[in-house]
């Protein structure tokens, strides 16, 4: 554990109060208080309040206790917070100069240049480094939560600070209110967003074009992360902006990278040659397609032809196996990996596709909990010595299967990861540990690397570099335990490793703008990253940023 973080033990049995500095003492008090709160949502509101009142204490607490705090400030409890947003976290008054949360709506379009330009003087830090922007149209696997999506923007930024060492004052969470199609919110007089139906795709993209331009003009070095946009907007936003600005889509690219890193480990552990892997995706939305295309590209980088790489993938959506001969018009994001054989079978259910393909890996990004049934898990165990099963939908109730179900259904042979955390499982006298395949392992490192390299854009190679950095970050001890991902308590160290890999990839591609870092060795870049990070237990004047 890095020395600057708080002890993760409660005060009882830990250092005595006289041994603790003033911040450490506040952290221990907050931790003790947190543990006394019986209800998850109340724990969330306590931590959110602490973040607002005393960021150093909040980040000291979270950074020293990731395993305990992440499930509260992030998935799964953040989902509950987003669902209850109007009650727990109304927007700050217009006059609030600190802007812990920026809400915009379509009616702001004519004034966006002044509104965003004016942020430079209103925000507490004139060098804003990162913003997470959502329209709340697909929050985790919970659907359209309107401006409740603000919880996700704030949650991701909290991890940028705790795991990636970004200065909290340099982060800006944004929720854009384009209306909502959530009937419960539309009927709720207490809903804090506009009770109107979602605007057309054209209007949203029109707004976003001006928004992205104004953000970049105001904060030219800022990295912008698009988060939890529904698939029909997520892909156009990525394609329109990725060559213009330092931005990325976390659900498409961050998830692509984290799952690729876990898959590289799993392909090694299942002992099947890459050319013999057969990967079945249950869910062909922004994240399913984002992950499938990232792994496909990796296969090409490993020497396969494009056609050979594509032949290793099968996608299933709500209509069944995605194939060009299916008879419906496929949306553009599904076309690249749709099965192209003229006689591709018309299979409707996941079970039929599993039996037909006999995959080595089954990955769920469907939003539908419990869909990897006992029968499907047993089938995976029949086809494979070490079946790969990733139940990646969030939060917990949306996971395609639990870790326990996966262990039991495969008689303990599964290589498993989930999007939200599960506890280890005891089965037939043996202890099994799950992996957490969540983009939280990627975006803090990718983001701080992109910020410190001052990239002009984030090409796909940087996303692949972040996956490689993550795959290489396991300790020999974690590797020996057959883990797919490193211990979450080490996430700062992992993010540093990813940041170095990303900076070097940016330099190789010539998209870096930080001349100070050019020609530096890996060790020198790593020292620069460490120095550039925010440390909650240092005093303000000791911080490099
Ligand atoms: N672990 C992680 O780090 C991440 C996890 N996720 C999770 O991935 C999930 C999906 O996100 P996203 O891709 O944006 O969502 P989308 O809604 O865009 O995609 C969902 C996909 O699942 C399909 N689907 C839905 N219901 C069924 C069903 N009953 N049977 C078969 N297929 C079905 C949809 O089919 P159709 O296309 O026909 O509508 C669609 O292809 C979410 O739960 C999210 O939390 C996302 C990002 C990161
Ligand atoms: C983790 C994440 O980004 C999602 O579930 O949408
Ligand atoms: Mg997301």
XYZ file of N, CA, C and O and ligand atoms in Angstrom, residues 138 156 227-228 250-251 439, ligand 3:
29
model
N -28.246 5.680 -20.856
C -28.070 4.236 -20.552
C -27.093 4.142 -19.398
O -25.899 3.988 -19.590
N -17.116 8.247 -11.711
C -15.933 7.971 -12.543
C -14.815 8.958 -12.193
O -13.652 8.584 -12.113
N -19.561 8.998 -21.428
C -19.943 7.901 -20.549
C -21.439 7.631 -20.606
O -22.250 8.567 -20.503
N -21.791 6.387 -20.749
C -23.180 5.933 -20.633
C -24.150 6.686 -21.543
O -25.245 7.089 -21.116
N -15.785 5.651 -22.951
C -15.377 4.666 -21.947
C -16.061 3.320 -22.169
O -15.462 2.268 -21.975
N -17.332 3.343 -22.541
C -18.077 2.084 -22.664
C -17.605 1.272 -23.861
O -17.576 0.046 -23.814
N -14.129 -1.284 -16.538
C -13.253 -0.271 -17.143
C -12.579 0.654 -16.115
O -11.706 1.434 -16.465
Mg -20.379 3.150 -18.541
